[in-house]
XYZ file of C-alpha atoms in Angstrom:
405
model
C 93.287 167.974 -12.820
C 90.755 165.348 -13.131
C 92.494 164.085 -15.570
C 95.799 164.190 -13.689
C 93.763 162.209 -11.261
C 93.328 159.323 -13.581
C 96.308 159.152 -14.834
C 97.876 158.875 -11.339
C 95.198 155.963 -10.784
C 95.308 154.513 -13.651
C 99.315 154.076 -14.682
C 101.064 156.080 -12.291
C 100.237 154.094 -9.006
C 100.190 150.920 -10.294
C 104.109 151.366 -11.990
C 105.251 152.539 -8.688
C 103.600 149.470 -6.494
C 104.965 146.922 -8.716
C 108.338 148.447 -9.559
C 108.837 149.496 -5.905
C 108.176 145.855 -4.900
C 110.164 143.954 -7.009
C 113.317 146.694 -6.092
C 112.587 146.436 -2.610
C 113.217 142.805 -2.352
C 115.693 142.934 -4.422
C 117.345 145.807 -2.235
C 116.363 143.704 0.396
C 118.367 140.566 -0.407
C 121.714 142.034 -0.542
C 121.195 143.927 2.386
C 119.893 140.210 4.519
C 122.675 138.241 3.256
C 125.428 140.864 3.889
C 123.863 141.290 7.736
C 123.933 137.857 8.280
C 127.765 138.081 7.306
C 128.038 140.922 9.942
C 128.781 143.525 7.237
C 128.607 147.099 8.642
C 126.342 149.246 6.082
C 125.864 152.966 5.533
C 122.225 153.158 4.047
C 119.784 151.289 2.486
C 117.779 153.323 -0.322
C 115.223 153.142 -2.545
C 114.842 155.782 -5.354
C 117.675 157.733 -6.418
C 117.618 161.832 -5.880
C 117.481 164.121 -2.659
C 115.007 161.743 0.501
C 111.550 162.080 0.536
C 112.154 159.913 3.829
C 115.007 159.176 6.206
C 115.605 157.718 9.421
C 118.634 156.274 10.885
C 117.676 152.943 13.083
C 119.914 152.015 16.460
C 122.488 149.590 14.376
C 123.498 153.024 12.434
C 121.917 152.228 9.272
C 120.136 155.202 7.278
C 116.736 154.346 5.556
C 116.015 156.332 2.874
C 113.090 156.908 0.002
C 114.810 159.118 -2.864
C 111.532 161.220 -4.711
C 113.060 159.346 -8.322
C 111.503 156.287 -7.674
C 114.047 154.125 -10.153
C 115.521 152.430 -8.490
C 117.805 151.380 -4.784
C 121.193 150.376 -3.662
C 122.549 149.120 -0.348
C 125.400 151.109 0.212
C 128.306 149.099 2.527
C 130.607 151.110 4.780
C 133.768 151.874 3.363
C 132.053 151.353 -0.193
C 133.498 154.455 -1.856
C 134.324 153.169 -5.086
C 132.234 153.671 -7.868
C 132.523 149.898 -9.327
C 132.141 148.856 -5.498
C 135.170 146.895 -6.451
C 138.900 148.445 -5.237
C 142.123 147.073 -6.557
C 144.281 146.176 -4.179
C 146.301 149.738 -4.045
C 142.620 151.036 -2.680
C 142.235 147.928 -0.465
C 145.401 149.291 1.563
C 144.578 152.374 2.282
C 141.393 151.306 3.021
C 142.639 148.826 6.012
C 145.497 151.625 6.821
C 142.773 153.888 7.317
C 140.851 151.683 9.338
C 143.040 150.661 11.349
C 144.718 153.346 12.193
C 140.847 154.806 13.495
C 139.459 151.679 14.890
C 141.750 149.052 15.627
C 142.436 145.634 13.320
C 139.674 144.078 14.762
C 137.071 146.500 12.753
C 138.443 144.980 9.510
C 135.665 141.841 9.793
C 132.893 143.935 9.597
C 133.631 146.389 6.423
C 132.397 144.059 3.273
C 135.494 144.840 0.792
C 137.860 142.159 3.683
C 135.070 139.465 4.085
C 135.905 136.341 2.011
C 135.577 136.260 -1.809
C 132.410 134.091 -1.515
C 131.125 136.110 1.105
C 131.313 139.165 -1.126
C 129.631 136.857 -4.294
C 126.825 135.665 -1.957
C 125.923 139.102 -0.996
C 126.007 140.230 -5.245
C 124.407 137.087 -6.125
C 121.557 137.640 -3.174
C 119.446 140.475 -5.008
C 118.663 139.061 -8.314
C 118.342 135.424 -5.812
C 116.194 137.635 -3.922
C 113.572 138.511 -7.037
C 113.835 134.853 -8.590
C 112.624 133.814 -4.608
C 109.151 136.678 -5.065
C 108.581 135.683 -8.526
C 108.481 132.333 -6.697
C 106.309 133.102 -3.507
C 103.983 135.793 -5.452
C 103.010 132.981 -8.088
C 102.205 130.492 -5.624
C 100.347 133.271 -3.372
C 98.092 133.601 -6.346
C 97.953 130.169 -7.331
C 97.379 128.581 -3.558
C 94.316 131.771 -3.043
C 93.205 133.292 -6.893
C 93.849 129.655 -7.883
C 94.689 129.660 -12.207
C 91.973 128.844 -14.556
C 92.949 127.141 -17.522
C 91.101 125.838 -20.606
C 92.515 122.606 -22.803
C 94.617 123.945 -26.107
C 91.095 122.305 -28.243
C 91.668 123.858 -31.831
C 88.058 125.022 -32.630
C 89.571 127.231 -35.312
C 91.890 127.062 -38.091
C 92.019 130.485 -40.542
C 92.978 129.680 -43.964
C 96.131 130.079 -45.502
C 97.591 130.205 -41.719
C 100.581 128.507 -40.451
C 98.887 125.749 -39.069
C 96.340 125.273 -41.747
C 100.023 124.695 -43.719
C 101.023 122.369 -41.501
C 97.699 120.365 -41.547
C 96.103 121.383 -38.696
C 92.093 120.668 -38.200
C 89.531 121.919 -35.888
C 89.240 119.467 -33.136
C 93.237 118.746 -32.837
C 94.307 119.085 -29.042
C 97.807 120.050 -28.374
C 99.652 117.866 -25.985
C 103.254 119.065 -26.506
C 105.363 121.763 -28.097
C 109.267 120.196 -29.226
C 109.229 118.411 -26.207
C 107.413 120.123 -23.714
C 104.084 119.466 -22.410
C 101.247 121.645 -22.815
C 98.882 121.802 -20.259
C 96.613 124.866 -21.599
C 95.813 126.885 -24.244
C 97.195 130.300 -22.617
C 100.718 127.774 -22.522
C 100.584 127.110 -25.908
C 100.356 131.066 -26.849
C 103.246 131.744 -24.552
C 105.345 129.227 -26.498
C 103.983 130.843 -29.719
C 104.485 134.127 -29.738
C 107.999 134.475 -29.325
C 108.984 131.696 -31.881
C 107.906 133.523 -34.700
C 109.674 131.903 -38.789
C 111.021 129.492 -35.860
C 109.662 125.485 -36.869
C 108.052 124.321 -34.007
C 107.196 120.022 -33.521
C 103.650 119.657 -32.303
C 102.214 116.815 -30.952
C 98.723 116.752 -30.932
C 95.610 113.718 -30.235
C 92.859 113.830 -32.740
C 90.573 111.287 -32.720
C 92.197 109.156 -29.826
C 95.322 108.989 -32.415
C 98.716 111.233 -31.968
C 100.179 113.046 -34.487
C 103.102 114.627 -34.996
C 102.961 118.234 -36.624
C 105.687 120.602 -38.044
C 104.766 124.450 -38.219
C 106.653 128.190 -38.699
C 104.546 130.271 -36.618
C 104.030 133.348 -38.692
C 105.624 137.055 -37.641
C 102.311 139.703 -37.372
C 101.666 143.158 -35.712
C 99.731 143.158 -33.042
C 97.555 145.370 -31.057
C 99.258 144.344 -27.075
C 96.806 145.037 -23.971
C 98.246 148.348 -23.392
C 96.923 149.866 -26.870
C 100.287 149.455 -28.015
C 101.385 147.220 -31.446
C 103.765 144.166 -30.943
C 105.730 141.571 -33.236
C 104.760 138.543 -32.097
C 104.668 134.814 -33.719
C 101.032 133.522 -34.623
C 99.429 129.899 -35.900
C 96.382 130.912 -37.040
C 94.306 128.965 -34.626
C 91.555 129.713 -32.335
C 89.422 128.024 -29.274
C 86.405 128.870 -28.075
C 85.573 126.555 -25.692
C 82.668 125.877 -23.546
C 81.902 126.624 -19.464
C 81.902 123.169 -18.824
C 86.064 123.324 -20.934
C 87.099 125.753 -18.517
C 88.835 124.711 -15.080
C 90.148 126.378 -11.740
C 92.643 124.508 -9.721
C 93.540 125.570 -6.688
C 96.656 124.169 -4.876
C 97.594 123.192 -1.452
C 100.816 124.996 -0.437
C 103.661 122.639 -1.199
C 102.178 122.294 -4.780
C 101.726 125.998 -5.171
C 105.606 126.764 -4.233
C 106.261 123.417 -6.860
C 104.079 125.005 -9.805
C 105.036 128.410 -8.698
C 108.623 127.735 -9.097
C 107.499 126.017 -12.355
C 106.166 129.090 -13.294
C 109.208 131.161 -12.274
C 111.705 128.555 -14.386
C 109.039 128.969 -17.408
C 109.550 133.011 -17.174
C 113.554 132.907 -16.986
C 113.190 130.392 -19.776
C 111.252 132.744 -22.176
C 113.461 135.935 -20.849
C 116.634 134.312 -22.053
C 115.116 132.559 -25.349
C 113.854 135.965 -26.640
C 116.881 137.807 -25.375
C 119.123 135.372 -27.667
C 117.541 135.775 -30.725
C 116.949 140.004 -30.138
C 120.927 139.266 -30.163
C 121.386 137.531 -32.865
C 119.385 140.235 -34.775
C 116.604 137.552 -35.516
C 113.500 139.543 -33.566
C 113.470 143.479 -34.095
C 115.142 145.338 -31.390
C 112.167 147.524 -31.393
C 110.161 144.937 -28.928
C 112.857 146.756 -26.481
C 110.324 148.879 -24.130
C 111.580 150.588 -20.868
C 109.763 152.387 -17.814
C 106.871 153.689 -20.088
C 106.012 150.183 -21.441
C 105.512 148.597 -17.737
C 104.096 151.655 -16.974
C 101.409 151.097 -19.631
C 101.218 147.463 -18.744
C 101.158 148.019 -15.170
C 97.684 150.430 -15.671
C 96.398 147.887 -18.699
C 96.869 144.544 -15.967
C 95.177 147.004 -12.771
C 92.340 147.986 -15.230
C 91.932 144.241 -16.710
C 91.842 143.189 -12.667
C 89.425 145.594 -11.519
C 86.692 145.046 -14.657
C 83.719 143.843 -13.209
C 84.159 144.312 -9.573
C 80.752 145.083 -8.814
C 82.112 147.876 -6.014
C 85.845 149.773 -5.513
C 86.481 147.492 -2.503
C 86.439 144.770 -5.428
C 88.000 146.662 -8.132
C 90.749 147.686 -6.021
C 91.769 143.884 -5.194
C 91.127 142.651 -8.523
C 93.439 145.330 -9.779
C 95.493 144.357 -6.544
C 95.704 140.880 -7.523
C 96.483 141.111 -11.144
C 99.216 144.071 -10.522
C 100.902 140.524 -8.039
C 101.063 138.283 -11.070
C 102.784 141.095 -12.968
C 105.053 142.001 -10.147
C 105.938 138.138 -10.597
C 106.475 138.437 -13.961
C 108.866 141.128 -13.656
C 110.746 140.042 -10.947
C 112.018 137.301 -13.110
C 113.393 139.821 -15.233
C 115.333 142.059 -13.130
C 116.545 139.098 -11.400
C 118.346 137.877 -14.619
C 119.421 141.335 -16.200
C 121.101 141.792 -13.051
C 122.958 138.381 -13.621
C 124.461 139.801 -16.485
C 127.709 140.480 -16.786
C 127.839 144.020 -16.859
C 130.271 146.242 -14.546
C 127.294 148.193 -12.989
C 125.248 145.528 -12.435
C 125.112 142.410 -9.805
C 126.529 140.090 -13.015
C 129.998 142.915 -13.238
C 130.853 142.045 -9.819
C 130.528 138.517 -9.542
C 132.817 138.583 -12.867
C 134.896 140.574 -11.216
C 135.203 138.281 -8.210
C 135.603 135.814 -11.115
C 139.072 137.156 -11.931
C 140.082 138.123 -8.304
C 139.253 134.594 -7.653
C 141.707 132.882 -10.426
C 144.435 135.621 -10.506
C 144.235 136.244 -6.442
C 143.966 139.947 -6.998
C 141.288 142.258 -7.771
C 141.028 143.835 -10.825
C 142.931 146.858 -11.394
C 141.948 150.468 -10.526
C 142.097 151.817 -14.157
C 140.299 148.425 -15.438
C 137.844 149.043 -13.091
C 137.019 152.250 -13.956
C 137.250 151.599 -17.320
C 134.887 148.927 -17.258
C 132.136 150.987 -15.203
C 132.102 153.615 -17.753
C 130.946 151.494 -20.171
C 128.284 149.474 -18.397
C 126.851 152.663 -17.429
C 126.941 153.982 -20.679
C 125.609 150.413 -22.081
C 122.866 150.248 -19.609
C 121.908 154.494 -20.097
C 122.116 153.569 -23.640
C 119.719 150.359 -23.471
C 117.051 152.893 -20.769
C 117.415 155.562 -23.531
C 116.966 153.042 -26.434
C 113.948 151.884 -25.117
C 111.874 154.749 -23.981
C 112.508 155.969 -27.593
C 111.002 153.057 -28.595
C 108.125 153.401 -26.075
C 107.655 156.728 -27.237
C 107.423 155.831 -30.818
C 104.724 153.007 -30.210
C 102.752 155.703 -28.273
C 103.104 158.164 -31.831
C 104.457 160.720 -29.401
C 106.743 162.309 -32.223
C 104.573 162.121 -34.903
C 101.518 163.994 -33.108
C 104.464 166.981 -32.351
C 105.175 166.705 -35.743
C 101.286 167.478 -36.604
C 101.384 170.346 -33.505
C 104.461 171.904 -35.792
C 104.360 171.932 -39.284
């Protein structure tokens, strides 16, 4: 019992907090924009399965929390098609039923009879809400806790490493990578870690001079904060700085929003770049992670934030602040993934709307149904593969094999 309580505090509660925050804001994006355009909504749900909470408000919207907290959805009135984009015949039947029961004036409140640009805005609102959440969370942390950084100063170069081969020396300060400004050693690490075996152009300062170097980070298997292993790019340099080198910066509200937007863009840029390498086979698909890895990361981040706190209250505060940072990063990833042109995701709806804009009519029902099934299969396959990778990282099958042998 004590072990379960410890696991819940360490992994389950942080995971549910982060995931629920990101999913709720995503669905609120759809909901609020739909409300703005006057769309009738039947249900706003967080989680799937049987409800553990449900309430119908005065506008007729059912607010529901399901017992499986792995997603959410907004159900529009008349939205009984699995792909949420009915073909012309479905629209005709739906229009006839609405006119018969509610009159022709009621058509304007149904999602499927809204102008195409409004439906596209509603579909895109979820991912956009995720990006705005990331900017808000980054800005909140930058304006309150601040940002702790230290210069990208090289104090050690590993013999035989990529940096040594490129000509790095102790005392070098990295100022740019591939033309991008490097503001801290953390920036440098984040840039290098996803570029194993990719030549990088470095601009460094050495003894008052500017020198250009080219290095190709080596692919190494490293232990991540969750206790598992991951393949990352490493230069073979270290940076040990004194307390005088560490800078804590707190931003005013305007600056915090600007820097928060920049950090959101950097996370998005890194996500797109890494996914591109994954699709082209430059990075092993074994690096993909699913809910288990997110739960592990949530637990590790919460523990790191709570370390060194003088009492339980400060432990909770430290964990909470750290989880907000993780939620910001995860929100960017969720926003981007939902924009992929897969029929069950928001990007798939936008793809259907693009076809409708060109063809002047919705895609046929059979094509939509086939696209929905393929998209669902792809999504479920991705989730299963990612979960398999998580279990492999935890050596679950090795452990079970030892029990059965």
